[in-house]
Coordinates of C-alpha atoms and ligand atoms in Angstrom, one line a residue:
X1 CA 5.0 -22.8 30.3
X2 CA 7.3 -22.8 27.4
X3 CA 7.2 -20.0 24.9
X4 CA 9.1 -20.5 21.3
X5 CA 10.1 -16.9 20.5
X6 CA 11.2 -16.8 16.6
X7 CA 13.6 -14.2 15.6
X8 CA 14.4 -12.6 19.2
X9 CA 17.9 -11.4 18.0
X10 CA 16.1 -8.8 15.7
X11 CA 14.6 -5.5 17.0
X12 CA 10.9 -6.5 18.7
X13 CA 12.1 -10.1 19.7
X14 CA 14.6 -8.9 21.7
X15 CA 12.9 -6.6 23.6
X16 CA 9.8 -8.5 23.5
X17 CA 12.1 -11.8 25.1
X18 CA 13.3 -9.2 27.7
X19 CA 9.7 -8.1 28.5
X20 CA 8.4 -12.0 28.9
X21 CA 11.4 -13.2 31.2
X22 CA 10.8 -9.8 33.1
X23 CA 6.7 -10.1 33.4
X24 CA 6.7 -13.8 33.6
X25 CA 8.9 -15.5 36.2
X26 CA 9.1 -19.4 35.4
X27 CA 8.4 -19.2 32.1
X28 CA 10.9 -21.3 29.5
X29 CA 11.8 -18.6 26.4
X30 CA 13.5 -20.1 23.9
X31 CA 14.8 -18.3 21.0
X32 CA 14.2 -19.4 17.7
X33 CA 17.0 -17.2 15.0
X34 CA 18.7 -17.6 11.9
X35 CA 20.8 -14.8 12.7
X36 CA 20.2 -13.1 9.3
X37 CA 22.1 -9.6 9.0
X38 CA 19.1 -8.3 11.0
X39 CA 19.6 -10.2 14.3
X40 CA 22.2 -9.9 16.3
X41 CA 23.4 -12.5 19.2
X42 CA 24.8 -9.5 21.4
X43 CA 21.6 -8.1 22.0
X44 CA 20.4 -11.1 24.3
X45 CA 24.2 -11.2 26.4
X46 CA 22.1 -9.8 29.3
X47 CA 19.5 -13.1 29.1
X48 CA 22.3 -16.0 27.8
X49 CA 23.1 -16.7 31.3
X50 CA 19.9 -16.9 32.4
X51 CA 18.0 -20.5 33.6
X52 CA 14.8 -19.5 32.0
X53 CA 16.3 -18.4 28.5
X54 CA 17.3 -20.8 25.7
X55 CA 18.7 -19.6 22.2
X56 CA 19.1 -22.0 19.6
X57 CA 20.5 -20.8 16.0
X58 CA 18.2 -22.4 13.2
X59 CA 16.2 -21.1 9.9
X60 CA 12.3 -21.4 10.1
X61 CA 12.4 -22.7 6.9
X62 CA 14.7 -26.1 8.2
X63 CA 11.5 -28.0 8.8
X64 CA 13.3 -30.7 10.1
X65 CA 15.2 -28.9 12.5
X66 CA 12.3 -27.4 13.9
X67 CA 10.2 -30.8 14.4
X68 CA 13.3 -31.6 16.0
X69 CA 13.6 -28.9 18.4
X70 CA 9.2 -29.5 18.9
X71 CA 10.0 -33.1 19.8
X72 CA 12.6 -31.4 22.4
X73 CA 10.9 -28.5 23.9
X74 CA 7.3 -29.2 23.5
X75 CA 6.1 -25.7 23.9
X76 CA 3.2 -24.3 25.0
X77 CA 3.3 -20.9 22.7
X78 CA 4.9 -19.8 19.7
X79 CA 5.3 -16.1 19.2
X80 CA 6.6 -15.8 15.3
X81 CA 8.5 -12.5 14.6
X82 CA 11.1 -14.1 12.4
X83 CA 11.0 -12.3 8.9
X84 CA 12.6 -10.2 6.9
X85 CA 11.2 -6.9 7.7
X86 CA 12.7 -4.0 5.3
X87 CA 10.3 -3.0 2.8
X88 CA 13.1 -1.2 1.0
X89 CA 14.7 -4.6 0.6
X90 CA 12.1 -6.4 -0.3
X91 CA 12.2 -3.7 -3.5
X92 CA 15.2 -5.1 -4.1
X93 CA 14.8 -8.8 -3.9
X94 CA 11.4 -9.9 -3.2
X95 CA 12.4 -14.0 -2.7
X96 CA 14.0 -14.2 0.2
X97 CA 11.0 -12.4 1.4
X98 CA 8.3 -15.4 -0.1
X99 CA 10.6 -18.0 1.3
X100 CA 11.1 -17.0 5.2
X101 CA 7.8 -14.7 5.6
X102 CA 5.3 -17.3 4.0
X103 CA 7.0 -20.7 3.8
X104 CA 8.9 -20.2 7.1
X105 CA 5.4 -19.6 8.9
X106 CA 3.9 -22.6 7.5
X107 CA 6.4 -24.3 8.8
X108 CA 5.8 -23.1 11.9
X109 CA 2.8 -24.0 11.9
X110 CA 3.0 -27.9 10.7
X111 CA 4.9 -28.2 13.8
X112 CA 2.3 -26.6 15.7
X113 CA 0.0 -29.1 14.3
X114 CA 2.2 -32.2 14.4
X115 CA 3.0 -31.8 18.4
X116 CA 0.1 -29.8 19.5
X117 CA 0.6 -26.3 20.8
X118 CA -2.2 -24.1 22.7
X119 CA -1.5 -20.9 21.0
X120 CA 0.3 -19.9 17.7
X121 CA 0.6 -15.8 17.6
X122 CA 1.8 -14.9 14.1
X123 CA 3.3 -10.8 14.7
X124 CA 2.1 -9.3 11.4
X125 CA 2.0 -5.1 10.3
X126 CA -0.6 -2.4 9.4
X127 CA 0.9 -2.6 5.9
X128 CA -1.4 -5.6 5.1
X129 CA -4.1 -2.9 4.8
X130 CA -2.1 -0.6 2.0
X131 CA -2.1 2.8 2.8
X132 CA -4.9 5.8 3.5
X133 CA -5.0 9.0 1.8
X134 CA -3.6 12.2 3.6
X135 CA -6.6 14.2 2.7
X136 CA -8.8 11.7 4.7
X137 CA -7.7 12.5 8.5
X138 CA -11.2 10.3 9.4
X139 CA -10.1 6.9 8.1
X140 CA -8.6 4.6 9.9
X141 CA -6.8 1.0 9.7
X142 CA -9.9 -1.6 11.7
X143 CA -9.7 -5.3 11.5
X144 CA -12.3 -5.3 8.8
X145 CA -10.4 -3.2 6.6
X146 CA -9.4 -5.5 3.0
X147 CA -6.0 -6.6 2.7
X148 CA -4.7 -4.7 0.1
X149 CA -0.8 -5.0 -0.3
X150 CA 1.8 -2.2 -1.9
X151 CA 5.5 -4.1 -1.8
X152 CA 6.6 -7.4 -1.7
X153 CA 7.1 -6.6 1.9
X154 CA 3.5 -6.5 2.8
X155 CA 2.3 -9.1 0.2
X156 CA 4.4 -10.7 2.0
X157 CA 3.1 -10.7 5.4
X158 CA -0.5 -10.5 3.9
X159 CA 0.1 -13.9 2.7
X160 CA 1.4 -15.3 5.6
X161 CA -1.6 -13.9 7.5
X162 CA -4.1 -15.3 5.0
X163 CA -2.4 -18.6 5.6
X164 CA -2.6 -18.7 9.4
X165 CA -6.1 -18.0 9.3
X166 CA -6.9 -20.7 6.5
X167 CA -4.7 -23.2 9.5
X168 CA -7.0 -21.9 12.2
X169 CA -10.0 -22.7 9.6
X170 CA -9.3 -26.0 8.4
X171 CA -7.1 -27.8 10.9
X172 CA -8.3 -25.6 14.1
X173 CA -5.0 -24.4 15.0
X174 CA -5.9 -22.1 17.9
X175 CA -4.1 -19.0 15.9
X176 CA -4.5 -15.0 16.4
X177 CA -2.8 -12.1 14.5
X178 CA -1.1 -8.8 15.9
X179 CA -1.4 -6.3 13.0
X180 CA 0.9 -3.4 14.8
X181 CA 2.1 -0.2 13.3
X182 CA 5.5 1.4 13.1
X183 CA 7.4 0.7 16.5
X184 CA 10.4 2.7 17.8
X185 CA 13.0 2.3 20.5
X186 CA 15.9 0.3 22.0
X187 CA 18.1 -2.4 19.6
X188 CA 16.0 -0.9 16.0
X189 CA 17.9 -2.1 13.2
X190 CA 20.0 1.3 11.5
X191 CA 18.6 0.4 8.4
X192 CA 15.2 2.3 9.5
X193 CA 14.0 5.6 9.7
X194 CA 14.0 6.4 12.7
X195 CA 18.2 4.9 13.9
X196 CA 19.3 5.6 10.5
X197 CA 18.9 9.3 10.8
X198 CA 19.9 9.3 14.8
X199 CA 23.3 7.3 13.3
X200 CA 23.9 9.5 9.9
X201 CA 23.1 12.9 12.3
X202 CA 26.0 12.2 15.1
X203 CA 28.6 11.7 12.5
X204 CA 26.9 14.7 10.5
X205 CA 26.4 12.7 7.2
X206 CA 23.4 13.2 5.2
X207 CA 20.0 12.4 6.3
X208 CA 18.2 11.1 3.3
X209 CA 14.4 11.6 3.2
X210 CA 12.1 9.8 0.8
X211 CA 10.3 12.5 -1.3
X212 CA 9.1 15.0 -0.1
X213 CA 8.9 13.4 3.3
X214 CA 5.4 13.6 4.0
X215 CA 4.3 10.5 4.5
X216 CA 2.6 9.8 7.7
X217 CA 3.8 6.9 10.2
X218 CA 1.8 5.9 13.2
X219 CA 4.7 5.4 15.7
X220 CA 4.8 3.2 18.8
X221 CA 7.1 2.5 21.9
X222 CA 8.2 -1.0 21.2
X223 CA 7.6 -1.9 24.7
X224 CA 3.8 -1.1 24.5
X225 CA 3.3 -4.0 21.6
X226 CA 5.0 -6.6 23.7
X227 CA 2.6 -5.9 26.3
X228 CA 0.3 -6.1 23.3
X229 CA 1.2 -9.7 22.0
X230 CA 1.5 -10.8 25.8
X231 CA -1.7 -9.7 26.5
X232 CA -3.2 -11.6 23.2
X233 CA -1.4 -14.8 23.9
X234 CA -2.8 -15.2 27.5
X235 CA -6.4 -13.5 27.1
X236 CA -6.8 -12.9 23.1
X237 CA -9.4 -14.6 21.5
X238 CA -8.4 -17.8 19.5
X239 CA -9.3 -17.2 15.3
X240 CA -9.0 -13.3 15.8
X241 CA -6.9 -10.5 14.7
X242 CA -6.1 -7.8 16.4
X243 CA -5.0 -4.0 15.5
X244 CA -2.2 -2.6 17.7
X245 CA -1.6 1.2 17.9
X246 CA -1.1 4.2 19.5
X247 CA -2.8 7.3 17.5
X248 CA 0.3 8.6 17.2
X249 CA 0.9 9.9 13.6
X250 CA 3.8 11.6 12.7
X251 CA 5.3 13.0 9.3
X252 CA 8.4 11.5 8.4
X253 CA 10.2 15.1 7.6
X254 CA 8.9 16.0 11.3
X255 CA 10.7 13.1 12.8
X256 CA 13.8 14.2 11.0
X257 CA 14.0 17.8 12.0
X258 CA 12.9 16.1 15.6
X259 CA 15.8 14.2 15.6
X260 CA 18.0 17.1 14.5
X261 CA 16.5 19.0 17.3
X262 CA 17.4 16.9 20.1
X263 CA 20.7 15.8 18.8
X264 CA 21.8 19.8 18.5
X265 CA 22.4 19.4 14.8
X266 CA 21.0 21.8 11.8
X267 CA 18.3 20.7 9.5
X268 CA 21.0 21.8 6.8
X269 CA 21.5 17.8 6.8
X270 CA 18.7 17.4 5.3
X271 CA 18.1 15.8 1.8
X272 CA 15.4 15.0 -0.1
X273 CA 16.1 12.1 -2.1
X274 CA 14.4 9.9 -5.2
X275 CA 11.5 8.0 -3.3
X276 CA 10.8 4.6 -2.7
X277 CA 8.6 2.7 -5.3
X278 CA 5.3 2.5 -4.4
X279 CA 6.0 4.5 -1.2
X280 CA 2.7 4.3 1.2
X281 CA 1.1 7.4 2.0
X282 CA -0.3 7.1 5.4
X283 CA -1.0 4.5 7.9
X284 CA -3.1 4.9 10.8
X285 CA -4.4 1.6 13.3
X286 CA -7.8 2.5 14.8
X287 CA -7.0 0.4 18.5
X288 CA -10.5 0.2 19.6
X289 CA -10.8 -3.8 19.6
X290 CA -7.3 -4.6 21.9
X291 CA -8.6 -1.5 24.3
X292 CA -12.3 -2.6 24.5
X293 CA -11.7 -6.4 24.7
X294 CA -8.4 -6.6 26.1
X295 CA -7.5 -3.4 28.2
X296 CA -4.5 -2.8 25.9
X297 CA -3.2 1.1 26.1
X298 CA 0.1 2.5 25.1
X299 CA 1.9 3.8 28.2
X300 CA 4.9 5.4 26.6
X301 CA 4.0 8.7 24.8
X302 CA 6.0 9.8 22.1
X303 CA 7.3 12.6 23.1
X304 CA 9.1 10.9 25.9
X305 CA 9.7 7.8 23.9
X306 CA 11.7 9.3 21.4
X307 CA 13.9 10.8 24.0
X308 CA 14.8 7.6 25.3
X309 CA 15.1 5.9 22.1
X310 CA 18.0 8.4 21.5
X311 CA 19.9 8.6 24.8
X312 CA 19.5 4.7 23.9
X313 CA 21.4 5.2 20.8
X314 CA 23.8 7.6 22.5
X315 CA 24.3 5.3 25.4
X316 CA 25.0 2.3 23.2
X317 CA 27.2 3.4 20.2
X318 CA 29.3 0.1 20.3
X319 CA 25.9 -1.8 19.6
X320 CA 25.1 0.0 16.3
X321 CA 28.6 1.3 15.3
X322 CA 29.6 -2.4 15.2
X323 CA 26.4 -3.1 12.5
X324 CA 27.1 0.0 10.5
X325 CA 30.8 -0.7 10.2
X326 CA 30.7 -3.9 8.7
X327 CA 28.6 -5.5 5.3
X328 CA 26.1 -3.0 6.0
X329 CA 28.3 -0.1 4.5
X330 CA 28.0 -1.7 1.0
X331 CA 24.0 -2.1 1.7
X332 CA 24.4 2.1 2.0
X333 CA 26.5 2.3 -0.9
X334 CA 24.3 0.7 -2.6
X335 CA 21.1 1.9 -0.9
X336 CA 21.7 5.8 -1.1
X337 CA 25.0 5.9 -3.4
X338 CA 23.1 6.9 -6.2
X339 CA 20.1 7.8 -5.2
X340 CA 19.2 11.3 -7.0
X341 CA 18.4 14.5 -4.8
X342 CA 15.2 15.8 -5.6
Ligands
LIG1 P1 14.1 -7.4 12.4 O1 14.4 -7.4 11.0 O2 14.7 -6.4 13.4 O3 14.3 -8.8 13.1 C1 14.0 -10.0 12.4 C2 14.6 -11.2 13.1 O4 14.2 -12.4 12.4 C3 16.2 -11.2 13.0 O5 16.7 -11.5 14.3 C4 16.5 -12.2 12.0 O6 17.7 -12.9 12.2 C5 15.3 -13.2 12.2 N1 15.1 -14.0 11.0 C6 14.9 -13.6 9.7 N2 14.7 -14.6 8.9 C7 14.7 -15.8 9.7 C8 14.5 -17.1 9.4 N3 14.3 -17.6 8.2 N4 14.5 -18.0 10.5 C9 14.8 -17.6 11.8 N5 15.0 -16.3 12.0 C10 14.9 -15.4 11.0 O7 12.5 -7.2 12.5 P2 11.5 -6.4 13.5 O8 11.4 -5.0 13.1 O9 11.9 -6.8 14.9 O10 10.1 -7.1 13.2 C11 9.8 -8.3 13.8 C12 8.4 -8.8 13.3 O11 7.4 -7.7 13.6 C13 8.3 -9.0 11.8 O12 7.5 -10.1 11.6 C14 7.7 -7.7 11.2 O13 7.0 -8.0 10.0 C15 6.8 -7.3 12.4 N6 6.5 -5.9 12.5 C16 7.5 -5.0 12.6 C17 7.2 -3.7 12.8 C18 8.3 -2.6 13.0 O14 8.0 -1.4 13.0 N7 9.5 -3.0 13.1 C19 5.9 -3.3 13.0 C20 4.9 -4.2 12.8 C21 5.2 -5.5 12.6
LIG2 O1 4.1 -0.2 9.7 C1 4.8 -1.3 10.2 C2 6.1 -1.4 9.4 O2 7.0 -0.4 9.7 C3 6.7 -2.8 9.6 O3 5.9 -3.8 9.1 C4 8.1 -2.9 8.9 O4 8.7 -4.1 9.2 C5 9.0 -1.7 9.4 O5 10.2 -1.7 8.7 C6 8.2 -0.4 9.1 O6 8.1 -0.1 7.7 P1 8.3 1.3 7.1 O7 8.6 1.2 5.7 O8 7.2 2.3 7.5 O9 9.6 1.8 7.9 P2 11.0 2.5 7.5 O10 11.7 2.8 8.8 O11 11.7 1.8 6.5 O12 10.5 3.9 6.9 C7 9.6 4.7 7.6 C8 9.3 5.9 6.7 O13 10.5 6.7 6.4 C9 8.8 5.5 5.3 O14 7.8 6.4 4.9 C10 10.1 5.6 4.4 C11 10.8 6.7 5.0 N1 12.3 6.7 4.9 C12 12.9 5.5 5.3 C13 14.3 5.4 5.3 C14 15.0 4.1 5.7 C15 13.0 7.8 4.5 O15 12.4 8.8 4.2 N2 14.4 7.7 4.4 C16 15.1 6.5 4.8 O16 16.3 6.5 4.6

């Protein structure tokens, strides 16, 4: 069995590479990764070495390449996180975005087609479904709910998942779709919530919260949606999508005086900042279908997952202080620099 695993350097490929070699003895992972600002090659030192584990540097859009590495490989599975996954970016400059989240997964899948593949699993986000309101605690993101996109980010991914499904359609590409909600934990890119305020609170900087900071998140272990996506691959239905989640919503103000909490610094931090465009309300993934069809449960709760997550960060400062000291101080800069307190 040989599983193509598109952008493991980033956050969920890493750890979701980690999880397969770990559950799956035998099996080939090979790493598919541009290595844009987002991934990082010294996340997967502890695999490199390993017999099992392949990681080849290439762009999902280099549709040659790919055929190429097809031809080589012939894999079983492909598992596509690669994208560009900052909504805040995608603000920003939405292209980039079109070319590698759309174009990069047709791609994909014309390889899938041309060499013949048993499963193509496109990772995709609750954001495809908008947002809910918070005066409406009762509704709930199901697979039936309409696509209905805020930021180029989500378009984004909306259109990607419109396309694999149109592939499934008219060519028969044996396809399914993950739709998972916010994830948290080990290797998270510092550009997010959730690192961003663990990194700005140890060196007592700012912690800049959109608005007023009520927008609701549904937050999830990252470990709990790889067992998710290696669940769907081996026992998901071909042609279906399916919502991942863990009933875990959380205000994003809460998470910051959480974080301040834990880390023994004052909510005096604190700043509430000009908010993002278009900023999403609420999201919330109603699980029902991947429990009842598949068995699927989140094992990590949040409580004890956001403990973790943060002796992770402590434990590891060399991983993120090397990422925050370089280009991405000018992404701040420009980022928060001017951003107006509200
Ligand atoms: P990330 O930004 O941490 O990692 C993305 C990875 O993709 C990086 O390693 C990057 O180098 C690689 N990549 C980007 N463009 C590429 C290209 N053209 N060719 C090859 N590799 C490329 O993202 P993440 O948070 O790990 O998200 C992974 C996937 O999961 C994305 O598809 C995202 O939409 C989806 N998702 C993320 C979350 C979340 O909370 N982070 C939730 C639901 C779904
Ligand atoms: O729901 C799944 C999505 O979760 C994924 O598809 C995306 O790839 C992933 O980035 C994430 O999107 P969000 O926009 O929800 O995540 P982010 O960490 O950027 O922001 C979480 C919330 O925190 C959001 O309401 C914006 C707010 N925020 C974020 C940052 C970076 C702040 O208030 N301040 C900040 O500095």
């Amino acid at each position: 069995m040989t599983i193509f695993v598109t952008g493991g350097a980033g956050f969920i490929g890493s750890n979701f590479v980690f999880h397969m070699l770990k559950a799956h003895p035998g099996y080939r992972i090979v790493c598919l990764d541009k290595l844009t600002y987002a991934g990082n090659l010294s996340t997967l030192e502890p695999v490199m070495k390993n017999p099992d584990f392949r990681f080849v540097k290439i762009d999902i859009c280099d549709r040659e390449g790919i055929y190429k590495l097809f031809e080589e490989e012939k894999p079983n599975i492909v598992v596509n996180f690669a994208a560009e996954s900052h909504v805040d970016r995608s603000i920003e400059n939405p292209e980039i975005f079109l070319q590698t989240n759309i174009l990069g997964t047709q791609v994909l899948m014309d390889a899938c087609r041309k060499y013949g593949i048993t499963r193509y699993h496109q990772v995709s986000t609750d954001e495809v479904y908008g947002d809910l309101p918070l005066d409406r605690p009762d509704l709930f993101f199901t697979e039936q709910t309409p696509i209905h996109t805020s930021s180029p980010y989500s378009a984004s991914k909306a259109s990607a998942d419109l396309l694999v499904m149109a592939y499934n359609r008219t060519y028969g590409l044996p396809v399914a779709i993950s739709r998972c909600s916010n994830n948290y934990g080990p290797y998270h890119f510092p550009e997010k919530l959730i690192p961003l305020m663990i990194a700005n609170a140890l060196a007592d900087k700012p912690l800049p919260v959109y608005g007023e900071g009520l927008n609701v998140r549904d937050w999830l272990y990252v470990e709990d949606h790889c067992r998710a996506i290696d669940l769907i691959i081996h026992k998901g239905r071909v042609g279906e999508v399916y919502n991942v989640g863990g009933h875990n919503e959380m205000k994003n103000i809460d998470i910051v005086k959480l974080i301040c909490k834990e880390l023994g610094k004052p909510e005096s931090l604190i700043r509430h900042v000009e908010d993002r465009k278009g900023h999403d309300m609420r999201y919330a993934i109603d699980p029902t279908k991947i429990h009842d069809e598949l068995g699927w449960l989140p094992e990590t709760k949040f409580a004890d997952g956001i403990k973790k997550t943060i002796q992770w960060y402590l434990d590891n400062k060399q991983w993120w202080e090397t990422i925050i000291s370089g280009e991405y101080q000018n992404y701040y800069e420009k980022m928060y620099g001017s951003r107006a307190e509200v």
